[in-house]
Amino acid sequence: MASESSETDKLRVFFLPHFIAGHMIPMVDAARLFARHGGVTVITTAANSPIFQNSIDHDVSSGHQIRIHTLQFPSSEVGGENLNAATLAETSAAIAAAIEKLQEPVERLFPELGIPRIFFNDGGYFSFCASRSVIERKPGSEDDVVLLSGLPHRIELLRSQVPDWTDLGSLLEALGESEGKTYGAIMNSFDELEPAYAAHFKKITTMKAWSVGPVSLWLNLNTENENLCNRGKIVNVDQVHEREILNWLNSKEQNSVLYVSLGSLTRFSSAQLKEISHALENSGHPFIWVVRKREKDEYSEIFHEVFEQRMKENKRGFLVRDWAPQTLILGHPATGAMVTHCGWNSVMECGAAGEADGDLAFVCGAILQCQ
């Protein structure tokens, strides 16, 4: 029986993932990895916990010390508790403002001082360093090509590719102040991928940094298919059954399938979606295409029944709406390549699966990562 002192000295780690899938999924992956060595609590809200509830339940049944602590979301009138739920800019801003109000209830959970705080970076070293260059040097709007100075390599962007964060002044200031109080950073990357920027990060922040990426890799190596299917899947939501996807993949030749997933925040016009559908159908390759939610149910306007019927009959394409077991698809022998928005999770998961990827970057962070 453990002594009282040894119980007190056990490592306890609290994880507070940002309420957006691109941050939440890899951070919970890291929390699950930590739970193999000590007690872990993931802090979230009731509407966000179903995104990883299945995975946590699986780990608890395996004997790992991990649990979820839910907080009351500050407002029920903003259209959701996760930024991925926002289909309009106004909704996104309202959810972000509500999330900021959670600071006080979170701080009440930790009345004691002296607890080391570590931040989890869901992007790579290069993206962080490039973003820092943009924030500190504030490139002007008069130049067609902008040089991101102060980096180990010469990096140029078109002016249209440079993130515009002028409306985030107070938030960036708060982040800078918080960074100065942070003990270190956990990076979902590995030094061999971007050695110059791993070193540059430590130089410009003077923080400790631990490279633990790709955090999805340990799942691929230590998790059965059923649990891979549950990763990021919302509990009790009617979605395409993963068995259908596996059966479809099993019918294809090795390295023949193109997997297309362009991120949970990327919004396409109807015309763009139609062009992508034409390109995929005429590519000559079997494909899986993940299409995200829109403001209203416009699938019938974009994907005519004739298109979907052709895909079912010739088994050329598999259309998935909103969610797909990405690590499972990428790890399947039939999958040969991925077209991605260059979100860092997709880059890491694609690399961990040994797949080639093509990039279509639309969101500011992804554009930097695409470089």
CSV table of C-alpha atoms in Angstrom, one decimal:
chain,number,residue,atom,x,y,z
A,1,MET,CA,0.0,0.0,0.0
A,2,ALA,CA,1.4,3.4,-1.0
A,3,SER,CA,2.3,5.8,1.8
A,4,GLU,CA,0.5,9.1,2.2
A,5,SER,CA,3.6,11.0,1.2
A,6,SER,CA,4.2,9.0,-1.9
A,7,GLU,CA,0.5,9.6,-2.9
A,8,THR,CA,1.0,13.3,-2.4
A,9,ASP,CA,4.2,13.3,-4.5
A,10,LYS,CA,2.7,11.6,-7.5
A,11,LEU,CA,2.8,13.7,-10.7
A,12,ARG,CA,-0.5,15.4,-11.5
A,13,VAL,CA,-0.9,17.2,-14.8
A,14,PHE,CA,-3.9,19.4,-15.9
A,15,PHE,CA,-4.5,19.9,-19.6
A,16,LEU,CA,-6.7,22.8,-20.8
A,17,PRO,CA,-7.0,22.5,-24.6
A,18,HIS,CA,-8.4,25.4,-26.7
A,19,PHE,CA,-11.9,24.8,-27.9
A,20,ILE,CA,-11.0,24.0,-31.5
A,21,ALA,CA,-10.4,20.6,-33.0
A,22,GLY,CA,-7.0,21.3,-34.4
A,23,HIS,CA,-5.7,22.1,-30.9
A,24,MET,CA,-8.0,19.8,-28.8
A,25,ILE,CA,-7.2,16.5,-30.6
A,26,PRO,CA,-3.4,16.6,-30.4
A,27,MET,CA,-3.4,18.0,-26.9
A,28,VAL,CA,-5.7,15.2,-25.7
A,29,ASP,CA,-3.3,12.8,-27.4
A,30,ALA,CA,-0.5,14.3,-25.3
A,31,ALA,CA,-2.7,14.1,-22.2
A,32,ARG,CA,-3.3,10.4,-22.8
A,33,LEU,CA,0.4,9.8,-23.2
A,34,PHE,CA,1.1,11.6,-20.0
A,35,ALA,CA,-1.5,9.5,-18.2
A,36,ARG,CA,0.7,6.4,-18.6
A,37,HIS,CA,3.1,8.0,-16.1
A,38,GLY,CA,0.9,9.9,-13.7
A,39,GLY,CA,-2.6,11.4,-12.9
A,40,VAL,CA,-4.1,13.6,-15.7
A,41,THR,CA,-7.1,15.8,-15.7
A,42,VAL,CA,-8.5,17.4,-19.0
A,43,ILE,CA,-10.4,20.6,-18.4
A,44,THR,CA,-13.2,21.4,-20.9
A,45,THR,CA,-16.9,22.1,-21.2
A,46,ALA,CA,-19.9,19.7,-21.4
A,47,ALA,CA,-20.3,20.3,-25.2
A,48,ASN,CA,-16.6,19.7,-25.9
A,49,SER,CA,-16.0,16.6,-23.8
A,50,PRO,CA,-17.9,14.2,-26.3
A,51,ILE,CA,-15.2,14.9,-28.9
A,52,PHE,CA,-12.7,12.8,-26.9
A,53,GLN,CA,-14.9,11.0,-24.3
A,54,ASN,CA,-14.6,7.6,-26.1
A,55,SER,CA,-10.8,7.8,-26.0
A,56,ILE,CA,-10.7,8.7,-22.4
A,57,ASP,CA,-13.1,5.9,-21.4
A,58,HIS,CA,-10.9,3.5,-23.3
A,59,ASP,CA,-7.8,4.6,-21.4
A,60,VAL,CA,-9.6,4.5,-18.0
A,61,SER,CA,-10.7,0.9,-18.8
A,62,SER,CA,-7.1,0.1,-19.5
A,63,GLY,CA,-6.0,1.3,-16.1
A,64,HIS,CA,-4.7,4.8,-16.9
A,65,GLN,CA,-5.3,7.7,-14.5
A,66,ILE,CA,-7.1,10.2,-16.7
A,67,ARG,CA,-10.4,12.0,-16.2
A,68,ILE,CA,-12.4,14.9,-17.5
A,69,HIS,CA,-13.4,18.0,-15.5
A,70,THR,CA,-16.2,20.0,-17.1
A,71,LEU,CA,-16.8,23.7,-16.6
A,72,GLN,CA,-20.0,25.7,-17.3
A,73,PHE,CA,-19.6,27.5,-20.6
A,74,PRO,CA,-20.3,31.3,-20.1
A,75,SER,CA,-23.0,31.6,-22.6
A,76,SER,CA,-25.6,29.3,-24.2
A,77,GLU,CA,-26.6,31.9,-26.9
A,78,VAL,CA,-23.5,32.1,-29.1
A,79,GLY,CA,-24.2,29.1,-31.3
A,80,GLY,CA,-21.8,26.6,-29.8
A,81,GLU,CA,-18.9,26.0,-27.5
A,82,ASN,CA,-16.3,25.1,-30.1
A,83,LEU,CA,-14.9,27.3,-32.8
A,84,ASN,CA,-15.4,24.5,-35.3
A,85,ALA,CA,-19.1,24.9,-34.8
A,86,ALA,CA,-19.0,28.5,-36.3
A,87,THR,CA,-20.0,28.8,-39.9
A,88,LEU,CA,-20.1,32.6,-39.8
A,89,ALA,CA,-17.4,35.1,-38.7
A,90,GLU,CA,-19.8,36.7,-36.3
A,91,THR,CA,-20.5,33.4,-34.6
A,92,SER,CA,-16.8,32.7,-34.3
A,93,ALA,CA,-16.2,36.0,-32.7
A,94,ALA,CA,-19.0,35.4,-30.2
A,95,ILE,CA,-17.7,32.0,-29.2
A,96,ALA,CA,-14.1,33.4,-28.8
A,97,ALA,CA,-15.4,36.1,-26.5
A,98,ALA,CA,-17.2,33.6,-24.4
A,99,ILE,CA,-14.1,31.4,-24.2
A,100,GLU,CA,-12.2,34.3,-22.7
A,101,LYS,CA,-14.6,34.5,-19.9
A,102,LEU,CA,-13.5,31.1,-18.7
A,103,GLN,CA,-10.2,32.5,-17.4
A,104,GLU,CA,-11.7,33.3,-14.0
A,105,PRO,CA,-13.4,29.9,-13.3
A,106,VAL,CA,-10.2,28.1,-14.5
A,107,GLU,CA,-8.0,30.1,-12.2
A,108,ARG,CA,-10.3,29.3,-9.3
A,109,LEU,CA,-9.4,25.6,-9.8
A,110,PHE,CA,-5.8,26.4,-8.9
A,111,PRO,CA,-5.8,28.7,-5.8
A,112,GLU,CA,-2.2,27.8,-5.0
A,113,LEU,CA,0.7,29.6,-6.5
A,114,GLY,CA,3.9,28.1,-7.9
A,115,ILE,CA,2.3,25.5,-10.2
A,116,PRO,CA,4.5,25.3,-13.3
A,117,ARG,CA,2.6,26.3,-16.5
A,118,ILE,CA,3.5,24.8,-19.8
A,119,PHE,CA,1.9,25.7,-23.1
A,120,PHE,CA,1.1,23.2,-25.9
A,121,ASN,CA,1.9,24.5,-29.4
A,122,ASP,CA,-0.3,22.7,-32.0
A,123,GLY,CA,1.9,24.0,-34.8
A,124,GLY,CA,5.6,23.5,-35.7
A,125,TYR,CA,8.6,25.5,-34.7
A,126,PHE,CA,8.8,27.3,-38.1
A,127,SER,CA,5.2,28.4,-37.9
A,128,PHE,CA,5.7,29.9,-34.4
A,129,CYS,CA,8.9,31.7,-35.4
A,130,ALA,CA,7.4,33.0,-38.6
A,131,SER,CA,4.3,34.2,-36.7
A,132,ARG,CA,6.6,36.0,-34.2
A,133,SER,CA,8.4,37.7,-37.1
A,134,VAL,CA,5.1,39.0,-38.5
A,135,ILE,CA,3.9,40.2,-35.1
A,136,GLU,CA,7.1,42.0,-34.1
A,137,ARG,CA,8.0,43.6,-37.5
A,138,LYS,CA,4.4,44.5,-38.7
A,139,PRO,CA,5.1,44.4,-42.5
A,140,GLY,CA,3.6,47.3,-44.4
A,141,SER,CA,0.8,47.0,-46.9
A,142,GLU,CA,2.7,48.8,-49.7
A,143,ASP,CA,4.9,45.9,-50.7
A,144,ASP,CA,3.7,43.1,-53.0
A,145,VAL,CA,6.3,40.7,-51.5
A,146,VAL,CA,7.1,40.7,-47.8
A,147,LEU,CA,10.3,39.4,-46.3
A,148,LEU,CA,10.0,37.7,-42.9
A,149,SER,CA,13.2,39.0,-41.3
A,150,GLY,CA,15.1,37.5,-38.4
A,151,LEU,CA,14.6,33.9,-39.5
A,152,PRO,CA,17.4,31.3,-40.2
A,153,HIS,CA,16.4,31.3,-43.9
A,154,ARG,CA,15.1,33.9,-46.4
A,155,ILE,CA,11.3,33.5,-46.4
A,156,GLU,CA,9.2,35.7,-48.6
A,157,LEU,CA,5.4,35.8,-48.8
A,158,LEU,CA,3.0,37.5,-51.1
A,159,ARG,CA,1.3,40.4,-49.3
A,160,SER,CA,-2.0,38.6,-49.6
A,161,GLN,CA,-0.5,35.6,-47.7
A,162,VAL,CA,0.6,37.6,-44.7
A,163,PRO,CA,-1.7,37.2,-41.7
A,164,ASP,CA,-3.6,40.3,-40.7
A,165,TRP,CA,-3.8,40.3,-37.0
A,166,THR,CA,-4.5,44.0,-36.5
A,167,ASP,CA,-7.8,43.3,-34.7
A,168,LEU,CA,-6.1,41.0,-32.2
A,169,GLY,CA,-3.9,43.5,-30.5
A,170,SER,CA,-5.2,43.0,-26.9
A,171,LEU,CA,-5.1,39.2,-27.3
A,172,LEU,CA,-1.6,39.2,-28.7
A,173,GLU,CA,-0.5,41.4,-25.9
A,174,ALA,CA,-2.1,39.0,-23.3
A,175,LEU,CA,-0.4,36.0,-25.0
A,176,GLY,CA,3.0,37.8,-24.9
A,177,GLU,CA,2.5,38.5,-21.2
A,178,SER,CA,1.5,34.9,-20.5
A,179,GLU,CA,4.5,33.6,-22.4
A,180,GLY,CA,6.8,35.4,-20.0
A,181,LYS,CA,5.3,33.5,-17.1
A,182,THR,CA,5.5,30.1,-18.8
A,183,TYR,CA,7.9,27.4,-17.7
A,184,GLY,CA,8.2,25.9,-21.2
A,185,ALA,CA,6.5,24.6,-24.3
A,186,ILE,CA,5.5,21.2,-25.5
A,187,MET,CA,5.8,21.1,-29.3
A,188,ASN,CA,4.0,18.7,-31.6
A,189,SER,CA,7.1,18.4,-33.8
A,190,PHE,CA,10.5,16.7,-33.8
A,191,ASP,CA,13.9,18.4,-34.1
A,192,GLU,CA,15.0,16.4,-37.1
A,193,LEU,CA,12.1,17.9,-39.1
A,194,GLU,CA,13.0,21.6,-38.6
A,195,PRO,CA,16.3,21.7,-36.6
A,196,ALA,CA,17.2,25.3,-37.5
A,197,TYR,CA,13.8,26.5,-36.2
A,198,ALA,CA,13.8,24.3,-33.1
A,199,ALA,CA,17.1,26.1,-32.2
A,200,HIS,CA,15.7,29.5,-33.2
A,201,PHE,CA,12.6,29.0,-31.1
A,202,LYS,CA,14.7,28.5,-28.0
A,203,LYS,CA,16.8,31.6,-28.9
A,204,ILE,CA,13.9,34.0,-29.3
A,205,THR,CA,11.8,32.8,-26.4
A,206,THR,CA,14.4,31.7,-23.9
A,207,MET,CA,12.0,29.0,-22.9
A,208,LYS,CA,12.5,25.3,-22.5
A,209,ALA,CA,10.9,23.2,-25.2
A,210,TRP,CA,10.2,19.5,-25.5
A,211,SER,CA,9.6,18.0,-28.9
A,212,VAL,CA,7.1,15.2,-28.5
A,213,GLY,CA,5.6,15.0,-32.0
A,214,PRO,CA,4.0,13.5,-33.9
A,215,VAL,CA,1.8,12.8,-30.9
A,216,SER,CA,-0.5,10.8,-33.2
A,217,LEU,CA,2.3,8.3,-33.9
A,218,TRP,CA,2.1,6.5,-30.5
A,219,LEU,CA,-1.6,6.0,-31.2
A,220,ASN,CA,-0.8,4.3,-34.5
A,221,LEU,CA,1.7,2.1,-32.8
A,222,ASN,CA,-0.2,1.2,-29.6
A,223,THR,CA,-3.8,1.4,-30.5
A,224,GLU,CA,-6.2,-1.0,-32.2
A,225,ASN,CA,-8.4,0.1,-35.1
A,226,GLU,CA,-11.5,0.5,-33.0
A,227,ASN,CA,-9.9,3.2,-30.8
A,228,LEU,CA,-8.3,4.9,-33.8
A,229,CYS,CA,-11.9,5.3,-35.1
A,230,ASN,CA,-13.0,6.9,-31.8
A,231,ARG,CA,-10.2,9.6,-31.9
A,232,GLY,CA,-11.9,12.9,-32.4
A,233,LYS,CA,-15.3,11.3,-33.0
A,234,ILE,CA,-18.2,13.0,-31.2
A,235,VAL,CA,-20.2,10.5,-29.0
A,236,ASN,CA,-23.8,9.7,-30.0
A,237,VAL,CA,-23.6,11.6,-33.3
A,238,ASP,CA,-24.8,9.9,-36.5
A,239,GLN,CA,-21.8,9.7,-38.8
A,240,VAL,CA,-20.6,7.5,-41.6
A,241,HIS,CA,-19.8,4.2,-40.0
A,242,GLU,CA,-16.0,3.6,-40.0
A,243,ARG,CA,-16.6,0.0,-41.1
A,244,GLU,CA,-18.0,1.2,-44.4
A,245,ILE,CA,-14.8,3.2,-44.9
A,246,LEU,CA,-12.6,0.3,-44.0
A,247,ASN,CA,-14.5,-2.1,-46.3
A,248,TRP,CA,-14.3,0.4,-49.2
A,249,LEU,CA,-10.5,0.8,-48.6
A,250,ASN,CA,-10.0,-2.9,-48.4
A,251,SER,CA,-11.4,-3.2,-51.9
A,252,LYS,CA,-8.7,-0.9,-53.4
A,253,GLU,CA,-5.2,-1.6,-54.5
A,254,GLN,CA,-2.3,-0.6,-52.4
A,255,ASN,CA,-1.3,3.1,-52.6
A,256,SER,CA,-4.1,3.8,-55.0
A,257,VAL,CA,-6.4,6.0,-53.0
A,258,LEU,CA,-6.2,9.8,-52.7
A,259,TYR,CA,-7.5,11.1,-49.4
A,260,VAL,CA,-8.8,14.7,-49.5
A,261,SER,CA,-9.4,16.6,-46.2
A,262,LEU,CA,-9.1,20.4,-46.2
A,263,GLY,CA,-9.5,21.3,-42.6
A,264,SER,CA,-12.3,22.0,-40.2
A,265,LEU,CA,-12.1,25.8,-40.5
A,266,THR,CA,-11.7,26.1,-44.3
A,267,ARG,CA,-14.9,27.4,-45.9
A,268,PHE,CA,-15.4,26.9,-49.7
A,269,SER,CA,-17.9,28.4,-52.0
A,270,SER,CA,-20.4,26.2,-53.8
A,271,ALA,CA,-18.5,26.9,-57.0
A,272,GLN,CA,-15.2,25.8,-55.5
A,273,LEU,CA,-16.7,22.6,-54.1
A,274,LYS,CA,-18.2,21.8,-57.5
A,275,GLU,CA,-14.8,22.3,-59.2
A,276,ILE,CA,-13.1,20.0,-56.7
A,277,SER,CA,-15.7,17.3,-57.3
A,278,HIS,CA,-15.2,17.5,-61.0
A,279,ALA,CA,-11.4,17.3,-60.6
A,280,LEU,CA,-11.6,14.3,-58.3
A,281,GLU,CA,-14.1,12.5,-60.5
A,282,ASN,CA,-11.9,13.1,-63.6
A,283,SER,CA,-8.6,12.3,-61.9
A,284,GLY,CA,-8.7,8.6,-62.6
A,285,HIS,CA,-7.9,7.7,-59.0
A,286,PRO,CA,-10.2,6.4,-56.3
A,287,PHE,CA,-10.7,9.0,-53.5
A,288,ILE,CA,-12.1,9.7,-50.1
A,289,TRP,CA,-13.3,13.3,-49.7
A,290,VAL,CA,-14.2,14.8,-46.3
A,291,VAL,CA,-16.6,17.7,-46.7
A,292,ARG,CA,-17.3,19.9,-43.7
A,293,LYS,CA,-20.5,21.4,-42.4
A,294,ARG,CA,-21.9,24.5,-44.0
A,295,GLU,CA,-24.3,27.2,-42.6
A,296,LYS,CA,-27.3,25.3,-44.0
A,297,ASP,CA,-27.8,21.9,-45.7
A,298,GLU,CA,-26.6,22.8,-49.2
A,299,TYR,CA,-25.2,19.4,-50.1
A,300,SER,CA,-28.1,18.8,-52.4
A,301,GLU,CA,-27.3,22.0,-54.3
A,302,ILE,CA,-23.6,21.1,-54.6
A,303,PHE,CA,-23.5,17.3,-54.9
A,304,HIS,CA,-26.3,16.3,-57.2
A,305,GLU,CA,-27.8,12.9,-56.6
A,306,VAL,CA,-26.4,11.8,-60.0
A,307,PHE,CA,-22.9,12.5,-58.7
A,308,GLU,CA,-23.3,10.6,-55.5
A,309,GLN,CA,-25.0,7.8,-57.3
A,310,ARG,CA,-22.2,7.5,-59.8
A,311,MET,CA,-19.6,7.3,-57.0
A,312,LYS,CA,-21.6,4.5,-55.3
A,313,GLU,CA,-22.0,2.5,-58.6
A,314,ASN,CA,-18.5,2.7,-59.9
A,315,LYS,CA,-17.0,2.8,-56.3
A,316,ARG,CA,-14.6,5.5,-57.5
A,317,GLY,CA,-15.2,7.9,-54.7
A,318,PHE,CA,-16.3,7.9,-51.1
A,319,LEU,CA,-17.9,11.1,-49.7
A,320,VAL,CA,-17.7,11.7,-45.9
A,321,ARG,CA,-19.6,14.5,-44.4
A,322,ASP,CA,-18.0,16.4,-41.5
A,323,TRP,CA,-15.9,13.7,-39.7
A,324,ALA,CA,-13.6,10.9,-40.7
A,325,PRO,CA,-11.2,8.6,-38.8
A,326,GLN,CA,-8.1,10.3,-40.4
A,327,THR,CA,-5.3,8.4,-38.7
A,328,LEU,CA,-7.0,5.1,-39.6
A,329,ILE,CA,-7.4,6.2,-43.3
A,330,LEU,CA,-3.9,7.4,-43.6
A,331,GLY,CA,-2.5,4.2,-42.1
A,332,HIS,CA,-4.4,1.9,-44.4
A,333,PRO,CA,-2.2,0.3,-47.2
A,334,ALA,CA,-4.6,1.4,-49.9
A,335,THR,CA,-4.1,5.1,-49.1
A,336,GLY,CA,-1.3,6.5,-51.3
A,337,ALA,CA,-1.4,10.3,-50.8
A,338,MET,CA,-3.4,13.1,-49.2
A,339,VAL,CA,-4.5,16.6,-50.3
A,340,THR,CA,-4.6,18.8,-47.2
A,341,HIS,CA,-5.0,22.4,-46.2
A,342,CYS,CA,-1.5,22.1,-44.5
A,343,GLY,CA,-2.9,22.2,-41.0
A,344,TRP,CA,-0.1,20.9,-38.7
A,345,ASN,CA,-2.1,17.9,-37.5
A,346,SER,CA,-2.5,16.7,-41.0
A,347,VAL,CA,1.1,17.3,-41.8
A,348,MET,CA,2.2,15.3,-38.8
A,349,GLU,CA,-0.3,12.5,-39.3
A,350,CYS,CA,0.5,12.3,-42.9
A,351,GLY,CA,4.2,12.1,-42.2
A,352,ALA,CA,3.8,9.5,-39.4
A,353,ALA,CA,1.8,7.3,-41.9
A,354,GLY,CA,4.5,7.7,-44.5
A,355,GLU,CA,2.2,9.3,-47.0
A,356,ALA,CA,2.9,12.0,-49.6
A,357,ASP,CA,0.8,15.1,-49.3
A,358,GLY,CA,-0.2,18.0,-51.5
A,359,ASP,CA,-1.2,21.3,-49.9
A,360,LEU,CA,-3.9,23.9,-50.5
A,361,ALA,CA,-3.5,26.4,-47.7
A,362,PHE,CA,-6.2,29.0,-47.1
A,363,VAL,CA,-6.0,29.9,-43.4
A,364,CYS,CA,-3.2,32.1,-42.1
A,365,GLY,CA,-1.4,29.6,-39.9
A,366,ALA,CA,-1.6,26.9,-42.6
A,367,ILE,CA,-0.1,29.3,-45.2
A,368,LEU,CA,2.9,29.8,-42.9
A,369,GLN,CA,3.2,26.1,-42.4
A,370,CYS,CA,3.0,25.5,-46.1
A,371,GLN,CA,6.3,27.3,-46.6
